Amino acid sequence: MTLKELQIALEKMYGENNKSKSVEYIYSYTAQNCAYLARAVQKGKDPSQYFISSFSWLCALSSQLKIDIQHALLSKFPNCCAYCLEDTCICARTKKTSLKYTNQKAAREERSNKFNTINNNPKLVPSAGELARKLNSIYPSNVSIWQTHGCHHHFSRLFEELGEVYEAYCSHIGEKIPKQAVEEELADCVAWLLSAWDIQYPDQDFDDGFNNYYSRECPVCHGSVCSCADHYARNKALHSEEDLRRMLESLKELSAQISIEPSVTPSVSEALELINRATEELKESAATQITSDLRQTVSRNDTLLTRAKSLLMNTPELAGKFNSLFEAYERLKDSLPWI
């Protein structure tokens, strides 16, 4: 699927719901989801849903401003660098100028010609996945930076461009500058997002990830036309009572199984005491309803549970007996996006 097809699909699903929304409302959700994406990648959690939700909100913002995101991105990156116009960027050597064209006007015309060649032939328009790979082919240094130093460069640039989107929008509304400035900043946001996807998921096309995420239509209300309420939060950064209930049940199950262990040894008793302490601390923090306090408690509990597991594993007859229960708690904890 092309970017245009993805944007059209999202408009069919969310367009009616978004009609009454302000640009600021949509922009705030765009920034929120991009932030959750950056955190998920940095923490090593599966960020696929955040990639797609971030892209979806960028498309919603584009649609609200009547911007064709495919047109915006391909006109800026028509299978070449936006500045030096090379298939593989040499801007570090040319200081963001073209070696082939001696003035900016000629360079802009060449970029426009390259875009028209693609845009006027549907067979040349890349799918979203192909476009993601092409961007990393044009800018291989970005791939190297990610692989060497991590994702920080990508996401700092994504948020820089996101800030410039709103600045360009304000200038468009307040000072009547052309909307093209907004289009170019949105194109940069989508470019950094697609590039990051291709590095994170080199064996999966972006459009496949999109279709997986929307396999049941809207992932919240499951409607082909979204009916979600305004200001809906999907528990991505804050805890819920259900999260706490599941964590406490997991710890209680671990405690209960150890309590009925017939071979009562000092190691078993100490491990049980540590697990019960972790359970009580989690209960106390839960009463505050403050996610940051809960995160700290969960972090402290990791130390208690590691000590408890070590005590049990050092006893030969108990080695592995309770390992699955410890692992069940860890899997549950690691699945929670707010931790």
mmCIF file of C-alpha atoms in Angstrom:
data_model
loop_
_atom_site.group_PDB
_atom_site.id
_atom_site.type_symbol
_atom_site.label_atom_id
_atom_site.label_comp_id
_atom_site.label_asym_id
_atom_site.label_seq_id
_atom_site.Cartn_x
_atom_site.Cartn_y
_atom_site.Cartn_z
ATOM 1 C CA MET A 1 0.000 0.000 0.000
ATOM 2 C CA THR A 2 1.175 3.514 -0.766
ATOM 3 C CA LEU A 3 1.167 6.346 1.757
ATOM 4 C CA LYS A 4 -1.843 7.843 -0.034
ATOM 5 C CA GLU A 5 -3.766 4.571 0.358
ATOM 6 C CA LEU A 6 -2.874 4.416 4.050
ATOM 7 C CA GLN A 7 -3.992 8.013 4.569
ATOM 8 C CA ILE A 8 -7.272 7.353 2.756
ATOM 9 C CA ALA A 9 -7.924 4.240 4.866
ATOM 10 C CA LEU A 10 -7.335 6.250 8.046
ATOM 11 C CA GLU A 11 -9.553 9.062 6.827
ATOM 12 C CA LYS A 12 -12.407 6.596 6.264
ATOM 13 C CA MET A 13 -11.970 5.224 9.773
ATOM 14 C CA TYR A 14 -11.302 8.419 11.728
ATOM 15 C CA GLY A 15 -12.252 11.326 9.478
ATOM 16 C CA GLU A 16 -15.809 11.723 10.767
ATOM 17 C CA ASN A 17 -14.659 11.578 14.395
ATOM 18 C CA ASN A 18 -11.874 14.090 13.763
ATOM 19 C CA LYS A 19 -14.034 16.674 11.987
ATOM 20 C CA SER A 20 -14.856 18.467 15.200
ATOM 21 C CA LYS A 21 -11.304 18.298 16.587
ATOM 22 C CA SER A 22 -8.934 21.237 16.589
ATOM 23 C CA VAL A 23 -5.478 21.036 15.061
ATOM 24 C CA GLU A 24 -4.106 21.459 18.584
ATOM 25 C CA TYR A 25 -6.093 18.445 19.814
ATOM 26 C CA ILE A 26 -4.753 16.223 17.035
ATOM 27 C CA TYR A 27 -1.243 17.630 17.409
ATOM 28 C CA SER A 28 -1.226 16.783 21.139
ATOM 29 C CA TYR A 29 -2.052 13.124 20.423
ATOM 30 C CA THR A 30 0.597 13.062 17.689
ATOM 31 C CA ALA A 31 3.244 14.278 20.142
ATOM 32 C CA GLN A 32 2.024 11.879 22.847
ATOM 33 C CA ASN A 33 2.240 8.821 20.607
ATOM 34 C CA CYS A 34 5.647 9.796 19.233
ATOM 35 C CA ALA A 35 6.867 10.114 22.838
ATOM 36 C CA TYR A 36 5.536 6.652 23.697
ATOM 37 C CA LEU A 37 7.205 5.286 20.567
ATOM 38 C CA ALA A 38 10.590 6.709 21.547
ATOM 39 C CA ARG A 39 10.261 5.285 25.056
ATOM 40 C CA ALA A 40 9.236 1.825 23.836
ATOM 41 C CA VAL A 41 12.199 1.602 21.449
ATOM 42 C CA GLN A 42 14.630 2.856 24.085
ATOM 43 C CA LYS A 43 13.354 0.353 26.670
ATOM 44 C CA GLY A 44 13.586 -2.558 24.246
ATOM 45 C CA LYS A 45 9.833 -3.249 24.231
ATOM 46 C CA ASP A 46 7.919 -4.099 21.056
ATOM 47 C CA PRO A 47 7.176 -0.630 19.636
ATOM 48 C CA SER A 48 5.184 -1.717 16.554
ATOM 49 C CA GLN A 49 1.837 -0.365 17.799
ATOM 50 C CA TYR A 50 3.427 2.985 18.642
ATOM 51 C CA PHE A 51 4.971 3.283 15.188
ATOM 52 C CA ILE A 52 1.577 2.815 13.571
ATOM 53 C CA SER A 53 -0.354 5.000 16.023
ATOM 54 C CA SER A 54 2.240 7.792 15.625
ATOM 55 C CA PHE A 55 1.972 7.561 11.842
ATOM 56 C CA SER A 56 -1.823 7.530 12.092
ATOM 57 C CA TRP A 57 -1.900 10.743 14.082
ATOM 58 C CA LEU A 58 0.552 12.372 11.661
ATOM 59 C CA CYS A 59 -1.866 11.408 8.881
ATOM 60 C CA ALA A 60 -4.789 12.759 10.914
ATOM 61 C CA LEU A 61 -2.932 16.051 11.296
ATOM 62 C CA SER A 62 -2.206 16.096 7.562
ATOM 63 C CA SER A 63 -5.827 15.355 6.670
ATOM 64 C CA GLN A 64 -7.063 18.048 9.037
ATOM 65 C CA LEU A 65 -4.850 20.525 7.186
ATOM 66 C CA LYS A 66 -5.840 19.060 3.787
ATOM 67 C CA ILE A 67 -2.297 17.901 3.109
ATOM 68 C CA ASP A 68 -1.575 14.820 0.987
ATOM 69 C CA ILE A 69 1.227 13.214 2.975
ATOM 70 C CA GLN A 70 2.452 11.125 0.028
ATOM 71 C CA HIS A 71 2.673 14.202 -2.185
ATOM 72 C CA ALA A 72 4.473 16.084 0.595
ATOM 73 C CA LEU A 73 7.040 13.347 1.220
ATOM 74 C CA LEU A 74 7.764 12.384 -2.387
ATOM 75 C CA SER A 75 8.041 16.005 -3.490
ATOM 76 C CA LYS A 76 10.724 16.534 -0.842
ATOM 77 C CA PHE A 77 12.443 13.135 -1.241
ATOM 78 C CA PRO A 78 11.873 12.081 -4.885
ATOM 79 C CA ASN A 79 14.180 9.048 -4.608
ATOM 80 C CA CYS A 80 17.050 11.365 -3.732
ATOM 81 C CA CYS A 81 18.312 13.633 -0.968
ATOM 82 C CA ALA A 82 16.222 16.776 -0.640
ATOM 83 C CA TYR A 83 19.346 18.974 -0.714
ATOM 84 C CA CYS A 84 22.251 17.463 -2.652
ATOM 85 C CA LEU A 85 19.820 15.564 -4.950
ATOM 86 C CA GLU A 86 22.046 12.462 -4.910
ATOM 87 C CA ASP A 87 20.740 8.897 -4.629
ATOM 88 C CA THR A 88 23.059 8.537 -1.629
ATOM 89 C CA CYS A 89 23.385 11.750 0.362
ATOM 90 C CA ILE A 90 26.701 13.626 0.186
ATOM 91 C CA CYS A 91 25.527 16.698 2.120
ATOM 92 C CA ALA A 92 28.338 16.297 4.661
ATOM 93 C CA ARG A 93 30.745 17.038 1.819
ATOM 94 C CA THR A 94 28.714 19.665 -0.064
ATOM 95 C CA LYS A 95 27.140 21.493 2.898
ATOM 96 C CA LYS A 96 23.625 20.654 1.720
ATOM 97 C CA THR A 97 24.085 21.871 -1.830
ATOM 98 C CA SER A 98 24.080 20.067 -5.146
ATOM 99 C CA LEU A 99 27.269 19.492 -7.099
ATOM 100 C CA LYS A 100 25.313 19.300 -10.355
ATOM 101 C CA TYR A 101 23.286 22.502 -10.069
ATOM 102 C CA THR A 102 24.959 25.805 -9.376
ATOM 103 C CA ASN A 103 21.951 27.687 -8.038
ATOM 104 C CA GLN A 104 18.980 26.930 -5.831
ATOM 105 C CA LYS A 105 16.417 27.610 -8.530
ATOM 106 C CA ALA A 106 17.919 24.979 -10.834
ATOM 107 C CA ALA A 107 18.133 22.527 -7.940
ATOM 108 C CA ARG A 108 14.470 23.081 -7.024
ATOM 109 C CA GLU A 109 13.443 22.567 -10.644
ATOM 110 C CA GLU A 110 15.382 19.316 -10.823
ATOM 111 C CA ARG A 111 13.776 18.073 -7.616
ATOM 112 C CA SER A 112 10.379 18.995 -9.024
ATOM 113 C CA ASN A 113 11.154 17.135 -12.271
ATOM 114 C CA LYS A 114 12.167 14.043 -10.325
ATOM 115 C CA PHE A 115 8.931 14.216 -8.332
ATOM 116 C CA ASN A 116 6.776 14.643 -11.443
ATOM 117 C CA THR A 117 8.396 11.619 -13.047
ATOM 118 C CA ILE A 118 7.310 9.506 -10.079
ATOM 119 C CA ASN A 119 3.950 11.154 -9.463
ATOM 120 C CA ASN A 120 2.807 10.929 -13.083
ATOM 121 C CA ASN A 121 3.469 7.193 -13.324
ATOM 122 C CA PRO A 122 1.545 5.101 -10.749
ATOM 123 C CA LYS A 123 3.944 2.203 -11.336
ATOM 124 C CA LEU A 124 6.792 4.315 -9.977
ATOM 125 C CA VAL A 125 5.024 5.327 -6.769
ATOM 126 C CA PRO A 126 6.606 3.213 -3.998
ATOM 127 C CA SER A 127 4.700 1.369 -1.299
ATOM 128 C CA ALA A 128 5.164 2.607 2.257
ATOM 129 C CA GLY A 129 7.615 -0.231 2.925
ATOM 130 C CA GLU A 130 9.610 0.512 -0.211
ATOM 131 C CA LEU A 131 9.718 4.170 0.708
ATOM 132 C CA ALA A 132 11.075 3.354 4.176
ATOM 133 C CA ARG A 133 13.878 1.288 2.642
ATOM 134 C CA LYS A 134 14.607 3.969 0.062
ATOM 135 C CA LEU A 135 14.999 6.648 2.733
ATOM 136 C CA ASN A 136 17.612 4.549 4.516
ATOM 137 C CA SER A 137 19.328 3.929 1.186
ATOM 138 C CA ILE A 138 19.516 7.686 0.598
ATOM 139 C CA TYR A 139 20.735 8.328 4.169
ATOM 140 C CA PRO A 140 22.804 5.268 5.201
ATOM 141 C CA SER A 141 24.630 7.297 7.854
ATOM 142 C CA ASN A 142 21.412 7.417 9.888
ATOM 143 C CA VAL A 143 21.355 3.627 9.958
ATOM 144 C CA SER A 144 24.983 3.557 11.096
ATOM 145 C CA ILE A 145 24.319 6.069 13.874
ATOM 146 C CA TRP A 146 21.380 3.994 15.172
ATOM 147 C CA GLN A 147 23.344 0.759 15.052
ATOM 148 C CA THR A 148 26.362 2.308 16.782
ATOM 149 C CA HIS A 149 24.826 4.734 19.260
ATOM 150 C CA GLY A 150 21.189 3.717 19.544
ATOM 151 C CA CYS A 151 17.929 5.408 18.583
ATOM 152 C CA HIS A 152 18.510 8.806 20.251
ATOM 153 C CA HIS A 153 19.496 10.651 17.071
ATOM 154 C CA HIS A 154 16.401 9.494 15.196
ATOM 155 C CA PHE A 155 13.962 10.486 17.887
ATOM 156 C CA SER A 156 15.614 13.789 18.722
ATOM 157 C CA ARG A 157 15.248 14.675 15.035
ATOM 158 C CA LEU A 158 11.649 13.436 14.959
ATOM 159 C CA PHE A 159 10.732 15.706 17.879
ATOM 160 C CA GLU A 160 12.680 18.604 16.396
ATOM 161 C CA GLU A 161 10.661 18.286 13.192
ATOM 162 C CA LEU A 162 7.434 17.861 15.166
ATOM 163 C CA GLY A 163 8.122 21.160 16.892
ATOM 164 C CA GLU A 164 8.735 22.790 13.531
ATOM 165 C CA VAL A 165 5.416 21.454 12.232
ATOM 166 C CA TYR A 166 3.559 23.487 14.817
ATOM 167 C CA GLU A 167 5.751 26.536 14.288
ATOM 168 C CA ALA A 168 5.054 26.370 10.543
ATOM 169 C CA TYR A 169 1.335 25.898 11.228
ATOM 170 C CA CYS A 170 1.241 28.977 13.497
ATOM 171 C CA SER A 171 3.065 31.006 10.863
ATOM 172 C CA HIS A 172 0.627 29.754 8.229
ATOM 173 C CA ILE A 173 -2.386 30.792 10.326
ATOM 174 C CA GLY A 174 -0.996 33.964 11.889
ATOM 175 C CA GLU A 175 1.268 35.315 9.178
ATOM 176 C CA LYS A 176 -0.302 33.670 6.130
ATOM 177 C CA ILE A 177 2.927 32.031 4.972
ATOM 178 C CA PRO A 178 2.314 29.284 2.368
ATOM 179 C CA LYS A 179 1.130 25.914 3.673
ATOM 180 C CA GLN A 180 4.078 24.310 1.855
ATOM 181 C CA ALA A 181 6.213 24.956 4.943
ATOM 182 C CA VAL A 182 3.841 22.802 7.020
ATOM 183 C CA GLU A 183 3.891 20.118 4.311
ATOM 184 C CA GLU A 184 7.682 19.976 4.328
ATOM 185 C CA GLU A 185 7.911 19.656 8.112
ATOM 186 C CA LEU A 186 5.271 16.914 8.140
ATOM 187 C CA ALA A 187 7.198 15.149 5.376
ATOM 188 C CA ASP A 188 10.312 15.225 7.556
ATOM 189 C CA CYS A 189 8.390 13.732 10.502
ATOM 190 C CA VAL A 190 7.065 10.861 8.394
ATOM 191 C CA ALA A 191 10.506 10.326 6.850
ATOM 192 C CA TRP A 192 12.173 9.932 10.268
ATOM 193 C CA LEU A 193 9.363 7.628 11.378
ATOM 194 C CA LEU A 194 9.589 5.371 8.316
ATOM 195 C CA SER A 195 13.363 5.280 8.537
ATOM 196 C CA ALA A 196 13.160 4.196 12.179
ATOM 197 C CA TRP A 197 10.637 1.469 11.322
ATOM 198 C CA ASP A 198 12.919 0.040 8.623
ATOM 199 C CA ILE A 199 15.835 -0.120 11.064
ATOM 200 C CA GLN A 200 13.716 -1.621 13.850
ATOM 201 C CA TYR A 201 11.896 -4.094 11.566
ATOM 202 C CA PRO A 202 14.157 -4.723 8.548
ATOM 203 C CA ASP A 203 12.205 -7.849 7.564
ATOM 204 C CA GLN A 204 8.695 -6.375 7.759
ATOM 205 C CA ASP A 205 7.157 -3.819 5.419
ATOM 206 C CA PHE A 206 5.594 -0.808 7.075
ATOM 207 C CA ASP A 207 2.315 -1.390 5.246
ATOM 208 C CA ASP A 208 2.187 -4.947 6.656
ATOM 209 C CA GLY A 209 2.654 -3.523 10.151
ATOM 210 C CA PHE A 210 -0.153 -1.061 9.413
ATOM 211 C CA ASN A 211 -2.519 -3.824 8.291
ATOM 212 C CA ASN A 212 -1.683 -5.937 11.347
ATOM 213 C CA TYR A 213 -2.456 -3.050 13.686
ATOM 214 C CA TYR A 214 -5.778 -2.335 12.001
ATOM 215 C CA SER A 215 -6.752 -5.969 11.430
ATOM 216 C CA ARG A 216 -9.838 -5.378 13.605
ATOM 217 C CA GLU A 217 -10.519 -1.880 12.289
ATOM 218 C CA CYS A 218 -10.102 0.721 15.064
ATOM 219 C CA PRO A 219 -8.010 -1.114 17.689
ATOM 220 C CA VAL A 220 -9.984 0.515 20.531
ATOM 221 C CA CYS A 221 -13.671 0.457 19.556
ATOM 222 C CA HIS A 222 -13.214 -2.075 16.685
ATOM 223 C CA GLY A 223 -15.467 -0.046 14.432
ATOM 224 C CA SER A 224 -14.840 0.464 10.729
ATOM 225 C CA VAL A 225 -15.823 4.057 11.516
ATOM 226 C CA CYS A 226 -14.290 5.028 14.866
ATOM 227 C CA SER A 227 -16.674 5.922 17.676
ATOM 228 C CA CYS A 228 -14.097 6.445 20.454
ATOM 229 C CA ALA A 229 -14.856 9.184 22.963
ATOM 230 C CA ASP A 230 -12.816 12.390 23.066
ATOM 231 C CA HIS A 231 -9.685 12.374 25.202
ATOM 232 C CA TYR A 232 -9.579 8.585 25.266
ATOM 233 C CA ALA A 233 -6.415 7.213 26.917
ATOM 234 C CA ARG A 234 -5.207 3.686 26.214
ATOM 235 C CA ASN A 235 -3.126 3.264 29.365
ATOM 236 C CA LYS A 236 0.216 3.679 27.657
ATOM 237 C CA ALA A 237 1.952 5.832 30.247
ATOM 238 C CA LEU A 238 -0.178 5.489 33.370
ATOM 239 C CA HIS A 239 -1.078 2.401 35.351
ATOM 240 C CA SER A 240 -4.567 0.969 35.715
ATOM 241 C CA GLU A 241 -6.269 -0.957 38.493
ATOM 242 C CA GLU A 242 -6.253 -4.012 36.237
ATOM 243 C CA ASP A 243 -2.464 -3.819 35.915
ATOM 244 C CA LEU A 244 -2.081 -3.743 39.699
ATOM 245 C CA ARG A 245 -4.555 -6.562 40.215
ATOM 246 C CA ARG A 246 -2.676 -8.821 37.812
ATOM 247 C CA MET A 247 0.706 -8.028 39.365
ATOM 248 C CA LEU A 248 -0.565 -8.661 42.892
ATOM 249 C CA GLU A 249 -2.204 -11.938 41.826
ATOM 250 C CA SER A 250 1.067 -13.089 40.295
ATOM 251 C CA LEU A 251 2.997 -12.306 43.490
ATOM 252 C CA LYS A 252 0.314 -13.935 45.661
ATOM 253 C CA GLU A 253 0.426 -17.094 43.554
ATOM 254 C CA LEU A 254 4.190 -17.241 43.974
ATOM 255 C CA SER A 255 3.839 -16.751 47.716
ATOM 256 C CA ALA A 256 1.091 -19.387 48.006
ATOM 257 C CA GLN A 257 3.100 -22.032 46.154
ATOM 258 C CA ILE A 258 6.181 -21.448 48.285
ATOM 259 C CA SER A 259 4.063 -21.484 51.468
ATOM 260 C CA ILE A 260 2.982 -25.092 50.823
ATOM 261 C CA GLU A 261 6.515 -26.263 50.074
ATOM 262 C CA PRO A 262 7.107 -29.276 52.352
ATOM 263 C CA SER A 263 10.866 -28.788 52.719
ATOM 264 C CA VAL A 264 10.890 -25.723 54.972
ATOM 265 C CA THR A 265 14.466 -24.463 55.100
ATOM 266 C CA PRO A 266 15.950 -21.095 56.062
ATOM 267 C CA SER A 267 16.292 -20.351 52.343
ATOM 268 C CA VAL A 268 12.611 -21.004 51.695
ATOM 269 C CA SER A 269 11.511 -18.948 54.694
ATOM 270 C CA GLU A 270 13.707 -16.001 53.745
ATOM 271 C CA ALA A 271 12.570 -16.115 50.114
ATOM 272 C CA LEU A 272 8.945 -16.163 51.222
ATOM 273 C CA GLU A 273 9.529 -13.187 53.509
ATOM 274 C CA LEU A 274 11.065 -11.211 50.629
ATOM 275 C CA ILE A 275 8.161 -12.007 48.285
ATOM 276 C CA ASN A 276 5.578 -11.056 50.914
ATOM 277 C CA ARG A 277 7.452 -7.822 51.528
ATOM 278 C CA ALA A 278 7.369 -7.047 47.803
ATOM 279 C CA THR A 279 3.623 -7.758 47.770
ATOM 280 C CA GLU A 280 2.911 -5.442 50.691
ATOM 281 C CA GLU A 281 5.023 -2.635 49.242
ATOM 282 C CA LEU A 282 3.134 -2.875 45.961
ATOM 283 C CA LYS A 283 -0.182 -2.705 47.839
ATOM 284 C CA GLU A 284 0.950 0.395 49.728
ATOM 285 C CA SER A 285 2.101 2.181 46.583
ATOM 286 C CA ALA A 286 -1.108 1.231 44.792
ATOM 287 C CA ALA A 287 -3.063 3.238 47.341
ATOM 288 C CA THR A 288 -1.317 6.448 46.221
ATOM 289 C CA GLN A 289 -2.583 6.150 42.626
ATOM 290 C CA ILE A 290 0.616 7.859 41.440
ATOM 291 C CA THR A 291 2.313 6.000 38.584
ATOM 292 C CA SER A 292 5.808 7.343 39.338
ATOM 293 C CA ASP A 293 5.584 5.960 42.892
ATOM 294 C CA LEU A 294 4.500 2.594 41.531
ATOM 295 C CA ARG A 295 7.390 2.527 39.068
ATOM 296 C CA GLN A 296 9.822 3.066 41.948
ATOM 297 C CA THR A 297 8.172 0.304 43.973
ATOM 298 C CA VAL A 298 8.318 -2.126 41.063
ATOM 299 C CA SER A 299 11.985 -1.267 40.606
ATOM 300 C CA ARG A 300 12.714 -1.893 44.306
ATOM 301 C CA ASN A 301 10.729 -5.103 44.164
ATOM 302 C CA ASP A 302 12.956 -6.349 41.354
ATOM 303 C CA THR A 303 15.815 -6.426 43.875
ATOM 304 C CA LEU A 304 13.715 -8.282 46.466
ATOM 305 C CA LEU A 305 12.503 -10.863 43.967
ATOM 306 C CA THR A 306 15.971 -11.376 42.506
ATOM 307 C CA ARG A 307 17.248 -12.156 46.018
ATOM 308 C CA ALA A 308 14.302 -14.487 46.662
ATOM 309 C CA LYS A 309 14.870 -16.349 43.412
ATOM 310 C CA SER A 310 18.582 -16.652 44.134
ATOM 311 C CA LEU A 311 17.877 -18.159 47.576
ATOM 312 C CA LEU A 312 15.583 -20.791 46.088
ATOM 313 C CA MET A 313 17.824 -21.585 43.156
ATOM 314 C CA ASN A 314 20.758 -22.164 45.492
ATOM 315 C CA THR A 315 18.851 -25.037 47.079
ATOM 316 C CA PRO A 316 19.351 -28.044 44.750
ATOM 317 C CA GLU A 317 15.997 -29.697 45.452
ATOM 318 C CA LEU A 318 14.179 -26.412 44.720
ATOM 319 C CA ALA A 319 16.158 -25.460 41.615
ATOM 320 C CA GLY A 320 13.717 -24.756 38.803
ATOM 321 C CA LYS A 321 10.658 -25.663 40.882
ATOM 322 C CA PHE A 322 9.420 -22.097 41.186
ATOM 323 C CA ASN A 323 11.207 -20.659 38.190
ATOM 324 C CA SER A 324 8.083 -20.584 36.005
ATOM 325 C CA LEU A 325 6.258 -18.479 38.607
ATOM 326 C CA PHE A 326 9.068 -15.939 38.758
ATOM 327 C CA GLU A 327 9.121 -15.857 34.932
ATOM 328 C CA ALA A 328 5.342 -15.362 34.789
ATOM 329 C CA TYR A 329 5.669 -12.269 36.975
ATOM 330 C CA GLU A 330 8.539 -10.947 34.846
ATOM 331 C CA ARG A 331 6.583 -11.439 31.620
ATOM 332 C CA LEU A 332 3.615 -9.636 33.099
ATOM 333 C CA LYS A 333 5.762 -6.771 34.351
ATOM 334 C CA ASP A 334 7.591 -6.408 31.038
ATOM 335 C CA SER A 335 4.304 -6.309 29.112
ATOM 336 C CA LEU A 336 3.104 -3.190 30.940
ATOM 337 C CA PRO A 337 3.925 -0.069 28.895
ATOM 338 C CA TRP A 338 4.146 2.294 31.879
ATOM 339 C CA ILE A 339 6.982 0.427 33.594
#
